[in-house]
Short mmCIF file of C-alpha atoms and ligand atoms in Angstrom, two decimals:
data_model
loop_
_atom_site.label_atom_id
_atom_site.label_comp_id
_atom_site.label_asym_id
_atom_site.label_seq_id
_atom_site.Cartn_x
_atom_site.Cartn_y
_atom_site.Cartn_z
CA MET A 12 -14.65 -6.64 71.08
CA ALA A 13 -16.36 -3.32 69.32
CA GLU A 14 -14.03 -1.32 71.07
CA ARG A 15 -11.39 -3.18 70.08
CA ASN A 16 -11.87 -3.31 66.29
CA ALA A 17 -12.22 0.24 65.99
CA HIS A 18 -8.76 0.57 67.42
CA PHE A 19 -8.30 -2.08 65.03
CA THR A 20 -9.82 -0.02 62.21
CA GLY A 21 -7.78 3.06 62.88
CA GLN A 22 -4.25 1.20 62.64
CA LYS A 23 -5.30 0.25 59.43
CA SER A 24 -6.61 3.84 58.16
CA LEU A 25 -2.90 5.37 59.76
CA PHE A 26 -1.42 2.43 57.66
CA CYS A 27 -3.50 3.05 54.47
CA LEU A 28 -2.45 6.96 55.33
CA PHE A 29 0.98 5.99 55.53
CA LEU A 30 0.83 3.73 52.46
CA VAL A 31 -0.44 5.96 50.28
CA THR A 32 1.88 9.15 51.35
CA ALA A 33 5.06 6.65 50.80
CA ILE A 34 3.88 5.76 46.85
CA LEU A 35 2.43 9.45 46.49
CA PHE A 36 6.66 10.03 47.31
CA MET A 37 8.16 7.53 44.88
CA LEU A 38 5.85 8.50 42.02
CA SER A 39 6.82 12.41 42.79
CA TRP A 40 10.41 10.89 43.05
CA PHE A 41 9.57 8.84 39.35
CA PHE A 42 8.62 11.90 37.70
CA VAL A 43 11.35 13.99 39.20
CA TRP A 44 13.61 11.13 37.68
CA ARG A 45 12.04 11.26 34.73
CA SER A 46 12.51 15.00 33.51
CA THR A 47 15.60 14.90 34.72
CA GLY A 48 18.16 12.32 35.05
CA ARG A 49 16.91 9.50 33.22
CA PRO A 50 19.10 9.61 29.98
CA HIS A 51 21.95 9.11 32.29
CA PHE A 52 20.61 6.28 33.92
CA ILE A 53 19.54 4.60 30.31
CA ASP A 54 23.34 5.16 28.76
CA HIS A 55 22.42 4.54 24.86
CA SER A 56 25.82 4.81 23.65
CA LEU A 57 26.35 1.23 24.63
CA LEU A 58 23.43 0.41 21.88
CA PRO A 59 23.99 2.68 18.90
CA ASN A 60 21.22 1.06 16.53
CA SER A 61 18.76 2.45 20.11
CA LYS A 62 19.43 6.03 18.26
CA ILE A 63 16.41 5.34 16.52
CA PHE A 64 14.35 5.46 19.62
CA ALA A 65 16.44 7.83 21.49
CA THR A 66 14.15 10.07 23.05
CA ILE A 67 14.48 14.20 22.19
CA ASP A 68 15.44 15.15 25.36
CA ASN A 69 18.12 12.74 25.78
CA ASP A 70 19.20 13.73 21.77
CA ASN A 71 18.99 16.97 20.51
CA PRO A 72 18.27 16.96 17.23
CA GLU A 73 19.24 19.69 15.81
CA PRO A 74 22.59 22.10 16.85
CA ARG A 75 20.73 25.46 16.92
CA ILE A 76 18.66 23.91 19.52
CA GLN A 77 21.52 23.11 21.62
CA SER A 78 22.58 26.45 21.08
CA ASP A 79 19.97 27.99 22.62
CA ILE A 80 21.07 26.45 26.26
CA GLY A 81 24.13 28.24 25.55
CA PRO A 82 27.14 28.43 27.93
CA SER A 83 26.16 31.81 28.98
CA ILE A 84 23.32 30.80 30.89
CA GLY A 85 24.63 31.09 34.99
CA ASN A 86 26.57 28.61 36.66
CA ALA A 87 25.55 24.79 36.31
CA GLU A 88 22.67 24.60 38.37
CA ASP A 89 20.48 27.12 36.69
CA GLU A 90 21.18 24.86 34.25
CA VAL A 91 19.52 21.85 35.18
CA GLU A 92 16.90 23.26 36.35
CA ALA A 93 16.23 26.07 33.73
CA PRO A 94 14.57 23.96 31.17
CA PRO A 95 15.57 23.89 28.24
CA LYS A 96 14.12 26.91 26.14
CA LYS A 97 13.36 25.17 23.22
CA ASN A 98 12.53 21.46 23.94
CA LEU A 99 10.74 20.77 20.80
CA ALA A 100 8.96 17.89 22.66
CA GLU A 101 8.06 19.70 26.12
CA CYS A 102 4.13 18.51 25.43
CA ASN A 103 5.12 15.01 24.86
CA PRO A 104 8.65 14.06 26.86
CA ASN A 105 8.78 10.35 25.25
CA LYS A 106 8.34 11.71 22.16
CA VAL A 107 10.32 9.52 19.61
CA PHE A 108 11.39 11.11 15.49
CA LEU A 109 12.50 8.76 12.99
CA LYS A 110 15.34 10.65 12.07
CA VAL A 111 15.57 10.41 7.84
CA PHE A 112 18.41 11.30 5.44
CA MET A 113 17.35 13.45 2.37
CA TYR A 114 19.73 12.85 -0.89
CA ASP A 115 20.09 16.14 -1.91
CA LEU A 116 18.99 14.92 -5.71
CA PRO A 117 19.33 17.43 -8.58
CA PRO A 118 15.94 18.86 -9.01
CA GLU A 119 15.54 17.10 -12.15
CA PHE A 120 14.67 14.70 -10.06
CA HIS A 121 12.00 16.58 -7.78
CA PHE A 122 10.47 19.79 -8.24
CA GLU A 123 11.09 20.41 -11.74
CA LEU A 124 9.14 17.66 -13.06
CA LEU A 125 6.58 19.54 -11.23
CA GLY A 126 7.77 23.24 -13.40
CA TRP A 127 9.90 25.09 -10.36
CA LYS A 128 12.75 26.36 -11.27
CA ALA A 129 15.89 26.25 -8.96
CA GLU A 130 17.70 30.11 -8.52
CA GLY A 131 21.10 29.90 -7.25
CA GLU A 132 22.86 27.12 -5.50
CA SER A 133 20.25 25.09 -3.22
CA VAL A 134 18.84 21.98 -4.98
CA TRP A 135 15.45 22.67 -2.87
CA PRO A 136 12.76 25.38 -3.28
CA ASP A 137 12.64 27.81 -0.63
CA ILE A 138 9.09 26.78 1.00
CA ARG A 139 8.75 29.35 3.98
CA LYS A 140 8.61 31.87 0.60
CA LYS A 141 6.90 29.64 -2.03
CA VAL A 142 5.56 25.74 -2.04
CA PRO A 143 5.84 24.69 -5.98
CA ASP A 144 2.37 23.88 -7.12
CA TYR A 145 1.83 20.01 -7.85
CA PRO A 146 -0.73 19.40 -10.81
CA SER A 147 -3.72 19.40 -10.13
CA GLY A 148 -6.31 16.61 -10.83
CA LEU A 149 -5.55 13.30 -11.31
CA ASN A 150 -2.08 13.35 -10.63
CA LEU A 151 -2.96 14.39 -7.38
CA GLN A 152 -4.22 10.79 -6.24
CA HIS A 153 -0.58 9.58 -6.63
CA SER A 154 1.39 12.46 -5.15
CA ILE A 155 2.39 11.05 -2.04
CA GLU A 156 6.39 11.80 -2.69
CA TYR A 157 5.37 15.58 -2.66
CA TRP A 158 4.45 15.28 0.83
CA LEU A 159 6.98 13.03 1.99
CA THR A 160 9.12 15.82 0.82
CA LEU A 161 7.62 18.90 1.46
CA ASP A 162 7.71 17.22 4.95
CA LEU A 163 10.93 16.65 5.63
CA LEU A 164 12.23 20.32 4.47
CA TYR A 165 9.57 21.74 6.73
CA SER A 166 11.26 19.52 9.94
CA GLU A 167 13.90 22.14 9.24
CA PHE A 168 12.66 25.21 10.62
CA ALA A 169 9.23 24.10 11.78
CA ASP A 170 9.19 26.10 15.42
CA SER A 171 7.37 23.11 16.74
CA LEU A 172 7.71 20.11 16.06
CA SER A 173 4.42 18.49 17.95
CA GLY A 174 2.82 16.52 16.24
CA HIS A 175 5.46 14.85 14.38
CA SER A 176 7.00 11.63 13.27
CA ALA A 177 10.34 12.30 11.44
CA ILE A 178 12.58 15.13 11.10
CA ARG A 179 15.57 15.71 8.69
CA VAL A 180 19.59 15.15 9.49
CA HIS A 181 22.91 16.10 7.33
CA ASN A 182 24.36 13.37 9.03
CA ALA A 183 23.44 9.64 7.39
CA SER A 184 25.24 7.93 10.15
CA GLU A 185 22.85 8.84 12.49
CA ALA A 186 19.50 8.31 10.24
CA ASP A 187 16.96 5.37 10.56
CA VAL A 188 16.84 5.95 7.06
CA VAL A 189 17.42 7.46 4.06
CA PHE A 190 14.85 9.03 1.95
CA VAL A 191 15.35 8.85 -1.58
CA PRO A 192 13.34 12.18 -3.29
CA PHE A 193 12.18 10.74 -6.44
CA PHE A 194 8.89 12.38 -7.56
CA SER A 195 8.13 9.29 -9.65
CA SER A 196 4.54 9.24 -10.18
CA ILE A 197 4.31 12.90 -11.86
CA SER A 198 7.60 11.20 -13.91
CA TYR A 199 5.49 8.52 -15.00
CA ASN A 200 2.46 10.91 -15.54
CA ARG A 201 4.10 13.36 -17.04
CA TYR A 202 6.96 12.22 -19.33
CA SER A 203 6.82 8.76 -19.83
CA ARG A 204 5.91 9.83 -24.12
CA VAL A 205 9.30 9.22 -26.26
CA LYS A 206 10.09 12.51 -28.26
CA PRO A 207 10.31 12.44 -32.08
CA HIS A 208 14.05 12.95 -31.32
CA GLU A 209 14.83 10.93 -27.60
CA LYS A 210 16.14 7.62 -27.32
CA GLY A 211 14.10 7.01 -24.23
CA SER A 212 11.42 9.03 -22.58
CA LYS A 213 11.97 11.27 -19.67
CA ASN A 214 10.74 9.31 -16.82
CA LYS A 215 12.99 6.33 -18.17
CA LEU A 216 15.97 7.98 -18.27
CA LEU A 217 15.76 10.01 -15.16
CA GLN A 218 15.22 6.28 -13.56
CA GLU A 219 18.46 4.84 -15.48
CA ASN A 220 20.71 8.08 -13.72
CA LEU A 221 18.54 6.84 -10.32
CA VAL A 222 19.93 3.55 -10.33
CA LYS A 223 23.27 4.91 -11.18
CA PHE A 224 23.36 7.57 -8.47
CA LEU A 225 22.47 5.08 -6.09
CA THR A 226 24.39 2.57 -6.81
CA THR A 227 27.58 4.33 -6.26
CA GLN A 228 26.55 6.36 -2.97
CA GLU A 229 28.36 5.37 -0.17
CA GLU A 230 25.27 5.06 2.02
CA TRP A 231 23.40 2.68 -0.19
CA LYS A 232 27.19 -0.05 -0.08
CA ARG A 233 26.60 0.64 3.50
CA SER A 234 23.45 -1.22 3.78
CA GLY A 235 22.74 -2.83 0.17
CA GLY A 236 20.02 0.14 -0.17
CA ARG A 237 17.47 -2.33 2.31
CA ASP A 238 17.65 0.82 4.78
CA HIS A 239 16.14 2.52 1.83
CA ILE A 240 12.85 4.41 1.35
CA ILE A 241 11.70 4.74 -2.62
CA VAL A 242 8.10 5.60 -3.61
CA ALA A 243 6.78 4.43 -6.41
CA HIS A 244 3.62 4.96 -5.82
CA HIS A 245 1.54 5.12 -9.19
CA PRO A 246 1.49 1.61 -10.33
CA ASN A 247 3.26 2.42 -13.61
CA SER A 248 5.88 4.55 -12.06
CA LEU A 249 9.68 3.10 -11.60
CA LEU A 250 8.95 0.38 -13.81
CA ASP A 251 12.32 -0.02 -15.17
CA ALA A 252 13.98 1.12 -11.67
CA ARG A 253 12.18 -1.38 -9.47
CA MET A 254 14.23 -4.63 -11.09
CA LYS A 255 17.27 -2.35 -9.97
CA LEU A 256 16.63 -0.81 -6.41
CA TRP A 257 14.52 -3.73 -4.84
CA PRO A 258 16.27 -3.81 -2.05
CA ALA A 259 15.30 -0.69 -0.81
CA MET A 260 11.61 -0.30 1.20
CA PHE A 261 8.81 0.74 -1.73
CA ILE A 262 6.29 2.96 -0.31
CA LEU A 263 3.29 1.78 -2.81
CA ALA A 264 -0.39 1.76 -3.77
CA ASP A 265 -0.39 -2.04 -3.78
CA PHE A 266 1.42 -4.97 -4.78
CA GLY A 267 -0.37 -5.73 -7.79
CA ARG A 268 2.24 -5.15 -10.53
CA TYR A 269 5.04 -6.64 -9.36
CA PRO A 270 7.02 -9.52 -9.24
CA PRO A 271 6.30 -10.63 -4.98
CA ASN A 272 10.26 -10.92 -4.33
CA ILE A 273 10.86 -7.18 -5.60
CA ALA A 274 7.94 -5.91 -3.63
CA ASN A 275 6.07 -7.38 -0.79
CA VAL A 276 3.57 -6.52 3.06
CA ASP A 277 6.71 -7.31 4.77
CA LYS A 278 9.46 -5.16 3.37
CA ASP A 279 7.64 -1.76 1.57
CA ILE A 280 4.77 0.22 2.82
CA ILE A 281 1.30 0.73 1.55
CA ALA A 282 0.14 4.35 1.40
CA PRO A 283 -3.39 5.42 0.95
CA TYR A 284 -4.13 7.53 -2.23
CA LYS A 285 -4.83 11.12 -2.12
CA HIS A 286 -8.64 11.78 -2.67
CA VAL A 287 -10.20 13.34 -5.82
CA ILE A 288 -13.70 13.94 -3.83
CA LYS A 289 -13.66 16.84 -1.35
CA ASN A 290 -14.20 15.81 2.37
CA PHE A 291 -17.68 16.31 3.77
CA VAL A 292 -17.47 19.19 6.51
CA ASN A 293 -20.11 19.06 8.82
CA ASP A 294 -21.29 15.62 7.57
CA LEU A 295 -25.27 15.55 9.42
CA SER A 296 -26.42 13.04 7.45
CA ASP A 297 -27.63 9.78 8.54
CA PHE A 298 -29.22 6.30 7.78
CA ASP A 299 -32.10 7.71 6.60
CA SER A 300 -31.29 11.00 5.13
CA ARG A 301 -28.70 8.58 2.17
CA PRO A 302 -31.30 7.67 0.19
CA THR A 303 -28.77 5.67 -1.98
CA LEU A 304 -28.32 2.00 -0.37
CA LEU A 305 -25.31 1.42 -2.60
CA TYR A 306 -23.47 2.80 -4.95
CA PHE A 307 -20.73 2.45 -7.76
CA LYS A 308 -19.48 4.96 -10.18
CA GLY A 309 -16.57 3.90 -12.29
CA ALA A 310 -15.32 1.67 -15.62
CA ILE A 311 -17.54 -1.20 -15.86
CA TYR A 312 -15.48 -2.98 -18.25
CA ARG A 313 -11.66 -3.18 -17.36
CA LYS A 314 -8.93 -5.59 -18.36
CA ASP A 315 -7.24 -8.01 -16.21
CA GLY A 316 -9.37 -8.87 -12.92
CA GLY A 317 -12.24 -6.20 -13.59
CA PHE A 318 -14.43 -8.88 -15.07
CA VAL A 319 -16.06 -8.95 -11.18
CA ARG A 320 -17.35 -5.32 -11.95
CA GLN A 321 -19.02 -6.65 -15.40
CA GLU A 322 -20.45 -9.19 -13.31
CA LEU A 323 -21.98 -7.31 -10.33
CA PHE A 324 -23.45 -5.17 -12.95
CA TYR A 325 -25.67 -7.70 -14.23
CA LEU A 326 -26.37 -9.01 -10.65
CA LEU A 327 -27.39 -5.78 -9.13
CA LYS A 328 -28.31 -3.58 -12.02
CA ASP A 329 -31.86 -3.68 -10.96
CA GLU A 330 -32.04 -3.63 -7.18
CA LYS A 331 -33.84 -1.09 -5.73
CA ASN A 332 -31.89 1.82 -4.76
CA VAL A 333 -28.36 0.84 -5.90
CA HIS A 334 -26.95 3.22 -7.87
CA PHE A 335 -24.16 1.33 -10.39
CA SER A 336 -23.22 3.31 -13.58
CA PHE A 337 -20.51 3.78 -15.71
CA GLY A 338 -18.59 7.15 -14.94
CA SER A 339 -15.30 8.77 -16.01
CA ALA A 340 -13.03 10.84 -13.63
CA GLN A 341 -14.23 14.33 -15.45
CA ARG A 342 -14.67 17.15 -13.59
CA ASP A 343 -17.61 17.04 -14.21
CA GLY A 344 -17.32 12.81 -12.97
CA ILE A 345 -16.01 14.07 -9.96
CA ASN A 346 -18.53 16.12 -8.52
CA LYS A 347 -21.40 14.00 -9.40
CA ALA A 348 -19.16 11.17 -7.66
CA ALA A 349 -19.04 13.69 -4.20
CA GLN A 350 -22.80 13.82 -4.78
CA GLY A 351 -23.53 10.07 -5.49
CA MET A 352 -20.94 9.06 -2.22
CA HIS A 353 -22.70 12.10 0.26
CA SER A 354 -26.13 10.18 -0.56
CA SER A 355 -25.11 6.97 -0.02
CA LYS A 356 -24.79 4.40 3.06
CA PHE A 357 -22.62 1.72 1.64
CA CYS A 358 -19.86 2.31 -1.18
CA LEU A 359 -18.89 -0.48 -3.74
CA ASN A 360 -14.85 -0.61 -4.33
CA ILE A 361 -14.36 -3.17 -6.77
CA ALA A 362 -11.13 -4.50 -7.91
CA GLY A 363 -9.97 -3.04 -11.67
CA ASP A 364 -6.97 -3.57 -13.31
CA THR A 365 -4.97 -3.53 -9.68
CA PRO A 366 -6.28 -4.39 -6.58
CA SER A 367 -5.78 -1.09 -4.84
CA SER A 368 -8.20 1.78 -6.44
CA ASN A 369 -8.95 5.65 -5.38
CA ARG A 370 -12.57 4.74 -4.81
CA LEU A 371 -11.92 3.61 -1.25
CA PHE A 372 -10.85 7.14 0.29
CA ASP A 373 -13.05 8.60 -1.69
CA ALA A 374 -15.31 7.02 0.15
CA ILE A 375 -13.69 7.38 3.01
CA ALA A 376 -13.23 10.92 3.05
CA SER A 377 -17.38 10.74 2.03
CA HIS A 378 -18.60 8.53 4.88
CA CYS A 379 -20.25 6.24 2.75
CA VAL A 380 -19.53 3.06 4.07
CA PRO A 381 -17.15 1.51 2.49
CA VAL A 382 -17.51 -2.28 0.85
CA ILE A 383 -14.31 -3.99 -0.76
CA ILE A 384 -14.71 -6.56 -2.72
CA SER A 385 -10.49 -6.60 -4.06
CA ASP A 386 -9.40 -10.15 -2.86
CA ASP A 387 -5.43 -8.63 -3.20
CA VAL A 388 -5.48 -5.19 -1.47
CA GLU A 389 -3.52 -4.52 0.95
CA LEU A 390 -4.81 -1.57 2.99
CA PRO A 391 -2.62 1.43 4.83
CA TYR A 392 -1.85 1.04 8.61
CA GLU A 393 -3.07 -2.14 8.83
CA ASP A 394 -0.78 -3.61 11.26
CA VAL A 395 -2.22 -0.70 13.83
CA LEU A 396 -6.01 0.19 12.50
CA ASP A 397 -8.49 -2.67 12.17
CA TYR A 398 -10.74 -2.45 8.66
CA SER A 399 -13.33 -4.08 9.76
CA GLU A 400 -14.81 -0.91 12.75
CA PHE A 401 -15.63 0.63 9.27
CA CYS A 402 -15.44 -1.51 6.10
CA ILE A 403 -17.04 -4.53 4.65
CA PHE A 404 -15.19 -6.68 2.64
CA VAL A 405 -16.75 -9.67 0.97
CA ARG A 406 -14.86 -12.47 -0.53
CA THR A 407 -15.22 -12.10 -4.73
CA SER A 408 -16.13 -15.30 -4.66
CA ASP A 409 -19.26 -15.01 -2.20
CA ALA A 410 -20.31 -11.52 -4.39
CA LEU A 411 -20.48 -13.65 -7.07
CA LYS A 412 -23.25 -15.40 -6.04
CA GLY A 413 -26.18 -14.37 -7.10
CA LYS A 414 -28.44 -12.18 -4.63
CA PHE A 415 -25.24 -12.89 -1.31
CA LEU A 416 -24.08 -9.23 -1.85
CA ILE A 417 -27.25 -7.37 -2.09
CA ASN A 418 -28.80 -9.45 1.40
CA LEU A 419 -25.53 -9.07 3.36
CA ILE A 420 -26.32 -4.89 2.02
CA LYS A 421 -29.64 -5.05 3.69
CA SER A 422 -29.30 -6.66 6.72
CA ILE A 423 -26.96 -3.70 8.01
CA GLY A 424 -29.33 -2.27 10.54
CA ARG A 425 -29.40 0.81 11.35
CA ASP A 426 -27.29 0.83 14.72
CA GLU A 427 -24.23 -1.01 12.58
CA TRP A 428 -23.88 0.99 9.75
CA ASN A 429 -24.45 4.44 12.42
CA ARG A 430 -20.87 2.60 14.09
CA MET A 431 -19.18 2.48 11.00
CA TRP A 432 -20.41 6.17 10.07
CA LYS A 433 -18.93 7.52 13.32
CA ARG A 434 -15.63 5.49 13.78
CA LEU A 435 -15.27 7.00 9.67
CA LYS A 436 -15.12 10.43 10.74
CA GLU A 437 -12.40 9.49 13.53
CA VAL A 438 -10.38 7.94 10.64
CA GLU A 439 -10.65 10.01 7.98
CA ASN A 440 -7.84 12.18 9.18
CA PHE A 441 -5.14 9.44 8.68
CA PHE A 442 -6.12 9.84 5.00
CA GLU A 443 -5.46 13.54 5.01
CA PHE A 444 -2.09 14.69 2.99
CA GLN A 445 -1.55 18.15 3.56
CA TYR A 446 1.32 20.94 4.02
CA PRO A 447 2.13 22.09 7.05
CA SER A 448 0.99 18.28 7.92
CA LYS A 449 -0.47 17.88 10.66
CA GLU A 450 -0.69 15.00 14.14
CA GLY A 451 -1.95 11.80 13.07
CA ASP A 452 -3.00 12.83 8.96
CA ALA A 453 -1.31 10.40 6.24
CA VAL A 454 2.28 12.29 6.62
CA GLN A 455 2.39 11.15 10.16
CA MET A 456 0.92 7.78 9.49
CA ILE A 457 3.29 7.20 6.77
CA TRP A 458 6.26 8.44 8.55
CA GLN A 459 4.95 6.18 11.67
CA THR A 460 4.36 2.77 9.59
CA VAL A 461 8.59 3.73 8.42
CA ALA A 462 9.24 3.71 11.91
CA ARG A 463 7.74 0.32 12.72
CA LYS A 464 9.92 -1.37 9.79
CA VAL A 465 13.55 0.80 11.21
CA PRO A 466 14.66 -2.47 13.74
CA ALA A 467 13.43 -5.72 11.18
CA ILE A 468 15.60 -3.09 8.10
CA ARG A 469 18.83 -3.30 11.53
CA MET A 470 18.38 -6.82 11.18
CA LYS A 471 18.50 -7.67 7.59
CA VAL A 472 21.40 -5.11 7.42
CA HIS A 473 23.22 -6.56 10.51
CA LYS A 474 23.12 -10.05 8.89
CA SER A 475 24.00 -9.16 5.72
CA LYS A 476 27.50 -7.71 7.32
CA ARG A 477 27.74 -11.35 9.06
CA PHE A 478 30.81 -12.30 6.87
CA SER A 479 31.84 -9.27 4.80
CA HIS A 480 33.10 -7.66 7.73
CA TRP A 481 36.46 -9.95 7.41
CA ASN A 482 36.32 -9.70 3.70
CA GLY A 483 36.48 -6.06 3.01
CA SER A 484 37.69 -6.65 -0.52
CA ARG A 485 33.90 -7.51 -1.73
CA GLU A 486 31.47 -4.81 -3.21
CA ARG A 487 28.30 -5.35 -1.11
CA GLY A 488 26.46 -2.72 -3.97
CA PRO A 489 23.36 -4.23 -5.91
CA ARG A 490 24.96 -5.18 -8.91
CA SER A 491 26.51 -8.44 -6.49
CA LEU A 492 23.29 -9.24 -4.95
CA PRO A 493 21.65 -11.81 -7.28
CA LEU A 494 18.04 -11.26 -7.66
CA PRO A 495 15.70 -12.85 -4.88
CA ARG A 496 14.49 -15.96 -4.68
CA ASN A 497 12.44 -16.31 -1.11
CA PHE A 498 13.35 -13.18 -0.50
CA TRP A 499 11.92 -12.21 3.62
C1 LIG B 522 28.21 11.56 11.77
O1 LIG B 522 27.77 11.03 12.72
C2 LIG B 522 28.90 9.89 13.11
C3 LIG B 522 28.17 9.26 14.46
O2 LIG B 522 26.93 9.76 15.57
C4 LIG B 522 29.83 10.95 13.40
O3 LIG B 522 31.21 9.83 13.90
C5 LIG B 522 30.41 11.49 12.32
O4 LIG B 522 31.38 12.32 13.44
C6 LIG B 522 29.77 12.64 12.31
N1 LIG B 522 29.72 13.03 10.95
C7 LIG B 522 29.86 14.89 10.69
C8 LIG B 522 30.13 15.16 9.39
O5 LIG B 522 29.46 15.37 11.53
C1 LIG B 523 36.17 -12.13 -0.53
O1 LIG B 523 34.64 -13.09 -0.60
C2 LIG B 523 34.67 -13.80 -1.70
C3 LIG B 523 33.53 -14.87 -1.58
O2 LIG B 523 33.50 -15.37 -0.95
C4 LIG B 523 35.95 -14.63 -2.51
O3 LIG B 523 35.75 -14.49 -3.76
C5 LIG B 523 37.37 -13.51 -2.61
O4 LIG B 523 37.95 -14.32 -2.87
C6 LIG B 523 36.78 -13.10 -0.36
N1 LIG B 523 38.05 -11.72 -0.70
C7 LIG B 523 39.00 -11.99 0.04
C8 LIG B 523 40.18 -10.21 0.27
O5 LIG B 523 39.36 -12.36 0.77
#
């Protein structure tokens, strides 16, 4: 009996060995197939729109890369076996790039607003020599369009695009989206005063000209603007043009000053503010070394929704270890706020005259667990990021109930706070704007958010073509589009 069993087990292990070998063989065959032949198996050419997510090995993004695998390299067999000399996606063969067509808008719409002067033919600065500076201070909060534009320019000469999500293409038919490089926030911040001898402000004039320019472009007419990206991060930027350019995807700070049919969370994208408080590098603090329990510094009396701040001030002002004060954003104000946030466990974010504020991103950079009291706030990349892992959300109606807020905050213990603090340190990179942009920072996260919306854009564009196909004479520019009612 025992012998027969042994024999049986022997057979079984032989069979297992065979199975493992077979699986290994199949796996290796699969990897070889993936690294060499796959694009030939999956024929993207039948589905033009699948170019959105065509892989880079299938679709060389730039002609100069193709020319590197020039015809002079040996015979055909060598070519198959030798890896391309300059494969941008070497580290990640499945890397997908968002292809962005960017208008060569005259410099008055972008870098000249920062004080840069165009030389020669190009409308763009040669950022390999010098990157024009963005005005400092609070202007920087809304500098989103500047970082996105720089990233597209950079994609044209970068040695490696590893960690990058978008590339600039010059043929609009090959692009997934069309980027409009109008620096709308700095245009509002710096040029919205009307000078004595002028009819309107430069900010107004630029917006008029932008509408004129866009609505006459082939790219705009083709999609009715639906595949265009326009950045209007300052809540008051693009005030005049937004009502005409609404079919486009806006990149905004929040929807507070937009009618829901002009901008909404389905069509548009929320980008973080660039925080003004410096990053807390080498943060060795812990629950006990941050003496202040709850911190808030800001304008206390605000118009519109800001009455909550005033109410909370009276509820919290006598609580122990709570810092709640007036503060302005002057230079010293920023330093004081940095000290305050670095030495607090929790930082309050209360709706001001808009649902969003830079304070949230300052708190994240300070690793001070944000307590968000803003019922209408929309947050960046929330489709992939769970803010409840590192933020506390409190409904306004609850926050205004007697001791509700302070009791809630006090009930959060060391372990839970530690977990959120650790998570803050993991996610803070998602909110960093920098040049050159790096993997997983705000610039890349924004492009990835755009990429996730591309299929929905395609669908809208296709639907809009249903009846126009056999009726070629009809203009499909935005002027002929009625204002939306139940839009999206
Ligand atoms: C742009 O791309 C389209 C589609 O791939 C192609 O048919 C067209 O020839 C290209 N245009 C230029 C100028 O390369
Ligand atoms: C196109 O459609 C519009 C609206 O349905 C119609 O008024 C117009 O006459 C059509 N034009 C042609 C050329 O069929």
